[in-house]
mmCIF file of C-alpha atoms in Angstrom:
data_model
loop_
_atom_site.group_PDB
_atom_site.id
_atom_site.type_symbol
_atom_site.label_atom_id
_atom_site.label_comp_id
_atom_site.label_asym_id
_atom_site.label_seq_id
_atom_site.Cartn_x
_atom_site.Cartn_y
_atom_site.Cartn_z
ATOM 1 C CA MET K 15 0.000 0.000 0.000
ATOM 2 C CA ALA K 16 1.890 3.020 -1.240
ATOM 3 C CA ALA K 17 0.982 6.493 -2.412
ATOM 4 C CA PRO K 18 1.409 7.429 -6.083
ATOM 5 C CA THR K 19 5.046 8.285 -6.655
ATOM 6 C CA PRO K 20 5.471 11.974 -7.475
ATOM 7 C CA GLU K 21 7.706 12.859 -10.363
ATOM 8 C CA LYS K 22 11.137 13.982 -9.254
ATOM 9 C CA LYS K 23 12.759 16.963 -10.950
ATOM 10 C CA GLY K 24 16.387 17.977 -11.122
ATOM 11 C CA ASN K 25 18.152 20.915 -9.452
ATOM 12 C CA GLU K 26 16.046 20.623 -6.287
ATOM 13 C CA SER K 27 16.881 22.238 -2.984
ATOM 14 C CA LEU K 28 17.420 20.068 0.079
ATOM 15 C CA PHE K 29 13.962 21.046 1.378
ATOM 16 C CA GLN K 30 12.316 20.083 -1.928
ATOM 17 C CA ARG K 31 14.096 16.716 -1.914
ATOM 18 C CA VAL K 32 12.921 16.022 1.657
ATOM 19 C CA ILE K 33 9.322 16.898 0.720
ATOM 20 C CA PHE K 34 9.588 14.640 -2.336
ATOM 21 C CA VAL K 35 10.678 11.693 -0.170
ATOM 22 C CA ILE K 36 7.866 12.285 2.340
ATOM 23 C CA LYS K 37 5.188 12.513 -0.389
ATOM 24 C CA ARG K 38 6.525 9.360 -2.024
ATOM 25 C CA ASP K 39 6.875 7.203 1.104
ATOM 26 C CA TRP K 40 4.375 8.325 3.754
ATOM 27 C CA ASN K 41 1.536 5.941 2.878
ATOM 28 C CA THR K 42 2.892 2.511 3.896
ATOM 29 C CA ILE K 43 1.922 0.036 6.624
ATOM 30 C CA PRO K 44 5.294 0.284 8.469
ATOM 31 C CA ASN K 45 4.995 4.064 8.538
ATOM 32 C CA TYR K 46 1.428 3.841 9.873
ATOM 33 C CA LEU K 47 2.818 1.740 12.730
ATOM 34 C CA SER K 48 5.341 4.501 13.419
ATOM 35 C CA TYR K 49 2.502 7.070 13.444
ATOM 36 C CA PHE K 50 0.728 4.799 15.925
ATOM 37 C CA ARG K 51 3.788 4.791 18.208
ATOM 38 C CA LEU K 52 3.940 8.572 18.084
ATOM 39 C CA ALA K 53 0.240 8.763 19.033
ATOM 40 C CA LEU K 54 0.877 6.520 22.053
ATOM 41 C CA ILE K 55 3.398 8.952 23.593
ATOM 42 C CA PRO K 56 0.897 11.466 25.081
ATOM 43 C CA VAL K 57 -1.291 8.560 26.240
ATOM 44 C CA PHE K 58 1.665 7.071 28.159
ATOM 45 C CA ILE K 59 2.579 10.431 29.739
ATOM 46 C CA TRP K 60 -0.993 11.011 30.903
ATOM 47 C CA LEU K 61 -1.325 7.504 32.381
ATOM 48 C CA TYR K 62 2.013 7.761 34.166
ATOM 49 C CA LEU K 63 1.303 11.165 35.672
ATOM 50 C CA ILE K 64 -2.059 10.061 37.079
ATOM 51 C CA GLY K 65 -0.417 6.994 38.626
ATOM 52 C CA GLU K 66 -1.857 4.321 36.302
ATOM 53 C CA TYR K 67 1.468 2.502 36.070
ATOM 54 C CA SER K 68 0.048 -0.830 34.876
ATOM 55 C CA ALA K 69 -1.790 0.838 32.009
ATOM 56 C CA ALA K 70 1.312 2.885 31.194
ATOM 57 C CA THR K 71 3.307 -0.354 30.982
ATOM 58 C CA VAL K 72 0.757 -1.807 28.556
ATOM 59 C CA ILE K 73 1.258 1.255 26.354
ATOM 60 C CA ILE K 74 5.028 0.708 26.355
ATOM 61 C CA VAL K 75 4.616 -2.953 25.425
ATOM 62 C CA MET K 76 2.221 -1.985 22.605
ATOM 63 C CA SER K 77 4.761 0.548 21.357
ATOM 64 C CA TRP K 78 7.567 -2.030 21.431
ATOM 65 C CA ILE K 79 5.448 -4.671 19.621
ATOM 66 C CA SER K 80 4.506 -2.167 16.914
ATOM 67 C CA ASP K 81 8.182 -1.265 16.555
ATOM 68 C CA VAL K 82 9.119 -4.920 15.986
ATOM 69 C CA ALA K 83 6.186 -5.394 13.593
ATOM 70 C CA ASP K 84 7.172 -2.252 11.723
ATOM 71 C CA GLY K 85 10.653 -3.578 10.919
ATOM 72 C CA PHE K 86 9.449 -7.104 10.133
ATOM 73 C CA ILE K 87 6.734 -5.962 7.709
ATOM 74 C CA ALA K 88 9.044 -3.479 6.005
ATOM 75 C CA ARG K 89 11.696 -6.147 5.307
ATOM 76 C CA ARG K 90 9.388 -9.117 4.711
ATOM 77 C CA PHE K 91 7.086 -7.358 2.233
ATOM 78 C CA ASN K 92 9.671 -5.036 0.668
ATOM 79 C CA MET K 93 8.139 -1.886 2.176
ATOM 80 C CA VAL K 94 11.416 -0.314 3.313
ATOM 81 C CA SER K 95 11.300 3.409 2.499
ATOM 82 C CA GLU K 96 13.643 6.351 2.886
ATOM 83 C CA PHE K 97 11.046 8.239 4.943
ATOM 84 C CA GLY K 98 10.481 5.175 7.127
ATOM 85 C CA LYS K 99 14.207 4.945 7.867
ATOM 86 C CA VAL K 100 13.959 8.411 9.431
ATOM 87 C CA LEU K 101 10.483 8.161 10.970
ATOM 88 C CA ASP K 102 11.108 4.847 12.790
ATOM 89 C CA PRO K 103 14.067 6.056 14.910
ATOM 90 C CA ILE K 104 12.317 9.375 15.562
ATOM 91 C CA ALA K 105 9.328 7.500 17.009
ATOM 92 C CA ASP K 106 11.703 5.315 19.059
ATOM 93 C CA LYS K 107 13.652 8.192 20.550
ATOM 94 C CA LEU K 108 10.655 10.389 21.296
ATOM 95 C CA THR K 109 9.078 7.429 23.097
ATOM 96 C CA GLN K 110 12.281 6.796 25.068
ATOM 97 C CA GLY K 111 12.611 10.482 25.902
ATOM 98 C CA ALA K 112 9.019 10.685 27.175
ATOM 99 C CA ILE K 113 9.463 7.553 29.300
ATOM 100 C CA PHE K 114 12.654 8.675 31.000
ATOM 101 C CA ILE K 115 11.555 12.254 31.490
ATOM 102 C CA CYS K 116 8.631 10.783 33.435
ATOM 103 C CA LEU K 117 10.953 8.416 35.311
ATOM 104 C CA SER K 118 13.267 11.315 36.171
ATOM 105 C CA LEU K 119 10.584 12.450 38.617
ATOM 106 C CA ARG K 120 11.698 9.449 40.722
ATOM 107 C CA TYR K 121 15.234 8.679 39.481
ATOM 108 C CA ARG K 122 17.820 11.409 38.888
ATOM 109 C CA LEU K 123 19.984 9.186 36.686
ATOM 110 C CA ALA K 124 17.176 9.120 34.129
ATOM 111 C CA ILE K 125 18.012 12.740 33.263
ATOM 112 C CA ILE K 126 21.523 11.682 32.167
ATOM 113 C CA LEU K 127 20.016 9.044 29.893
ATOM 114 C CA VAL K 128 17.627 11.610 28.366
ATOM 115 C CA ALA K 129 20.564 13.980 27.750
ATOM 116 C CA ILE K 130 22.624 11.264 26.011
ATOM 117 C CA ILE K 131 19.679 10.259 23.824
ATOM 118 C CA ALA K 132 18.998 13.906 22.909
ATOM 119 C CA VAL K 133 22.645 14.654 21.988
ATOM 120 C CA LYS K 134 22.916 11.397 20.032
ATOM 121 C CA GLU K 135 19.749 12.003 18.027
ATOM 122 C CA LEU K 136 20.495 15.640 17.260
ATOM 123 C CA THR K 137 24.002 14.723 16.101
ATOM 124 C CA MET K 138 22.684 11.892 13.942
ATOM 125 C CA LEU K 139 20.028 14.200 12.484
ATOM 126 C CA VAL K 140 22.647 16.745 11.409
ATOM 127 C CA LEU K 141 24.975 14.082 9.991
ATOM 128 C CA GLY K 142 22.091 12.258 8.316
ATOM 129 C CA MET K 143 20.955 15.458 6.579
ATOM 130 C CA ALA K 144 24.539 16.103 5.453
ATOM 131 C CA VAL K 145 24.724 12.612 3.927
ATOM 132 C CA PHE K 146 21.316 13.027 2.271
ATOM 133 C CA LYS K 147 22.337 16.397 0.847
ATOM 134 C CA ARG K 148 25.468 14.942 -0.753
ATOM 135 C CA SER K 149 24.200 11.568 -1.937
ATOM 136 C CA ASP K 150 20.375 11.236 -1.468
ATOM 137 C CA ARG K 151 21.234 8.348 0.862
ATOM 138 C CA VAL K 152 19.232 7.527 3.988
ATOM 139 C CA ASP K 153 20.400 4.784 6.352
ATOM 140 C CA GLY K 154 18.221 2.929 8.842
ATOM 141 C CA ALA K 155 18.923 1.697 12.361
ATOM 142 C CA GLU K 156 21.746 -0.774 13.020
ATOM 143 C CA TRP K 157 21.835 -3.732 15.419
ATOM 144 C CA TYR K 158 23.552 -1.739 18.169
ATOM 145 C CA GLY K 159 20.808 0.882 17.985
ATOM 146 C CA LYS K 160 18.111 -1.782 18.274
ATOM 147 C CA LEU K 161 19.998 -3.468 21.140
ATOM 148 C CA SER K 162 20.239 -0.147 22.971
ATOM 149 C CA THR K 163 16.515 0.412 22.443
ATOM 150 C CA GLY K 164 15.749 -3.073 23.805
ATOM 151 C CA VAL K 165 17.801 -2.530 26.981
ATOM 152 C CA ILE K 166 16.217 0.873 27.542
ATOM 153 C CA CYS K 167 12.723 -0.534 26.971
ATOM 154 C CA ILE K 168 13.271 -3.387 29.483
ATOM 155 C CA THR K 169 14.653 -0.923 32.038
ATOM 156 C CA ALA K 170 11.638 1.344 31.581
ATOM 157 C CA ILE K 171 9.130 -1.497 31.983
ATOM 158 C CA ILE K 172 10.805 -2.775 35.178
ATOM 159 C CA LEU K 173 11.018 0.702 36.745
ATOM 160 C CA ILE K 174 7.412 1.511 35.908
ATOM 161 C CA ILE K 175 5.915 -1.808 37.046
ATOM 162 C CA PHE K 176 7.944 -2.180 40.251
ATOM 163 C CA THR K 177 7.509 1.209 41.854
ATOM 164 C CA SER K 178 9.057 0.008 45.123
ATOM 165 C CA ILE K 179 12.133 -1.570 43.513
ATOM 166 C CA ASP K 180 15.409 -1.468 45.460
ATOM 167 C CA PRO K 181 17.185 1.843 44.629
ATOM 168 C CA ALA K 182 20.464 -0.011 43.976
ATOM 169 C CA ILE K 183 18.795 -2.235 41.364
ATOM 170 C CA ALA K 184 17.103 0.768 39.751
ATOM 171 C CA GLU K 185 20.418 2.587 39.608
ATOM 172 C CA GLY K 186 22.103 -0.449 38.055
ATOM 173 C CA LEU K 187 19.444 -0.705 35.354
ATOM 174 C CA LEU K 188 19.747 2.979 34.527
ATOM 175 C CA ILE K 189 23.543 2.759 34.368
ATOM 176 C CA ALA K 190 23.242 -0.219 31.983
ATOM 177 C CA SER K 191 20.914 1.837 29.793
ATOM 178 C CA ILE K 192 23.278 4.810 29.867
ATOM 179 C CA VAL K 193 26.206 2.575 28.848
ATOM 180 C CA MET K 194 24.218 1.033 25.984
ATOM 181 C CA ALA K 195 23.052 4.456 24.747
ATOM 182 C CA GLY K 196 26.648 5.721 24.859
ATOM 183 C CA PHE K 197 27.889 2.609 23.039
ATOM 184 C CA ALA K 198 25.278 3.059 20.292
ATOM 185 C CA PHE K 199 26.249 6.742 19.985
ATOM 186 C CA VAL K 200 29.937 5.888 19.484
ATOM 187 C CA MET K 201 29.121 3.131 16.972
ATOM 188 C CA TYR K 202 26.910 5.459 14.939
ATOM 189 C CA MET K 203 29.650 8.101 14.868
ATOM 190 C CA ILE K 204 32.080 5.495 13.520
ATOM 191 C CA ARG K 205 29.487 4.484 10.940
ATOM 192 C CA TYR K 206 28.957 8.066 9.745
ATOM 193 C CA TYR K 207 32.712 8.569 9.545
ATOM 194 C CA LYS K 208 32.882 5.561 7.198
ATOM 195 C CA ILE K 209 29.933 6.843 5.152
ATOM 196 C CA PHE K 210 31.605 10.226 4.608
ATOM 197 C CA ARG K 211 34.813 8.473 3.600
ATOM 198 C CA GLU K 212 32.863 6.393 1.074
ATOM 199 C CA ILE K 213 31.289 9.533 -0.390
ATOM 200 C CA LYS K 214 34.699 11.183 -0.608
ATOM 201 C CA ALA K 215 36.206 8.073 -2.229
ATOM 202 C CA VAL K 216 33.459 8.035 -4.871
ATOM 203 C CA SER K 217 34.058 11.697 -5.704
ATOM 204 C CA ILE K 218 37.843 11.179 -5.967
ATOM 205 C CA LEU K 219 37.367 8.073 -8.122
ATOM 206 C CA THR K 220 35.057 9.990 -10.440
ATOM 207 C CA PHE K 221 37.623 12.778 -10.734
ATOM 208 C CA THR K 222 40.401 10.260 -11.488
ATOM 209 C CA GLU K 223 38.345 8.573 -14.209
ATOM 210 C CA TRP K 224 37.515 11.940 -15.758
ATOM 211 C CA LYS K 225 41.171 12.958 -15.761
ATOM 212 C CA GLU K 226 42.200 9.705 -17.468
ATOM 213 C CA LYS K 227 39.684 10.291 -20.254
ATOM 214 C CA ASN K 228 40.627 13.968 -20.669
ATOM 215 C CA GLY K 229 44.297 13.844 -19.807
ATOM 216 C CA LYS K 230 45.361 15.770 -22.908
ATOM 217 C CA ASN K 231 42.782 18.484 -22.512
ATOM 218 C CA ARG K 232 44.725 20.984 -20.403
ATOM 219 C CA LYS K 233 42.072 23.673 -20.512
ATOM 220 C CA GLY K 234 39.425 21.200 -19.401
ATOM 221 C CA ILE K 235 41.584 19.992 -16.487
ATOM 222 C CA ALA K 236 42.376 23.555 -15.441
ATOM 223 C CA LYS K 237 38.661 24.407 -15.487
ATOM 224 C CA LEU K 238 37.802 21.328 -13.445
ATOM 225 C CA LEU K 239 40.530 22.077 -10.895
ATOM 226 C CA ARG K 240 39.197 25.632 -10.484
ATOM 227 C CA ARG K 241 35.700 24.264 -9.885
ATOM 228 C CA TRP K 242 37.156 21.642 -7.525
ATOM 229 C CA TYR K 243 38.920 24.350 -5.499
ATOM 230 C CA TYR K 244 35.717 26.401 -5.400
ATOM 231 C CA GLY K 245 33.789 23.332 -4.290
ATOM 232 C CA ILE K 246 36.163 22.619 -1.393
ATOM 233 C CA ARG K 247 35.643 26.160 -0.110
ATOM 234 C CA THR K 248 31.862 26.164 -0.514
ATOM 235 C CA GLY K 249 30.936 22.563 0.267
ATOM 236 C CA PHE K 250 30.240 21.570 -3.351
ATOM 237 C CA PRO K 251 26.781 23.119 -3.659
ATOM 238 C CA GLU K 252 26.373 21.840 -7.229
ATOM 239 C CA ASN K 253 26.488 18.138 -6.326
ATOM 240 C CA LYS K 254 26.118 17.057 -9.956
ATOM 241 C CA GLY K 255 27.467 14.016 -11.747
ATOM 242 C CA GLY K 256 29.228 12.612 -8.715
ATOM 243 C CA ILE K 257 32.333 14.812 -9.071
ATOM 244 C CA PHE K 258 31.128 17.464 -6.645
ATOM 245 C CA LEU K 259 29.873 15.210 -3.867
ATOM 246 C CA TRP K 260 32.511 16.273 -1.387
#
C-alpha cells in the first residue's frame, strides 16, 4: 500500500528533496505503525502522571510490539522506504525520551540518559541530513541501535511496574541503559565517519576517471581544478554528476 510516486525533478533544494521523499513514502503500513507509536506517547505520559502505572506499561509494550512489527513488515514485504528509515528512529527516541523524562521524577539518573539520547539524536540528524544532501542516501537503524533500544525498553518497563524496587537495582538498570546508549552513539559516529569516507572516495574516483579520459585536454583539467577548489571552499553546492559530492 503506497501512495502514487510523485515525479522527481532535477536541481532541487534540500527542502524540496525532503518533501519529495515524504510525499513518495508516507503511505505505507510500516509508517502507519510509526505514526501509531507517536500517538501513544501522550497517552503514556498522561497515564504515568495520574499513577496508572500498569496501564502505562501496557502502552510501552504496545509501542515495542509495533516497533518490531514495523521492521518485520518493512523487510518481509519489501516496504522499506527512505522516509520510514527516518520516521522509525524518531518514534523510538521520542518514546524513550518521554518515558525517562517521566521516570526522572523518581530517578535522577534518568536525566543523564535523556541527555545522552537527545545529543545522540540531534548529532545523527545533522549528519544524516549532510549525507542526504550529498548523496540522497538515507540509512536505517543498526543492530547496536536496536539493542540499545531493547535494553532501555526493558529498564523502563521494570522501573514503571515495580515502583518500590530497590534503589540499587534501579540505579544499576539505569547505568546499563546509559552505557548502551553511549555505546550506540559511538558506533553510529564510527558508521557516519565511514559513510563520509565512502562519499569522498566516490568523488575522488570519479575525478580520477575523468582525468584519465581527458588527460590531454589541459584547458578542461584547469577548469575542473578551479571548480574543484571552489567546491572545497563552498561545500560543493552543485552536487552534480558525482564529481562534486565532497
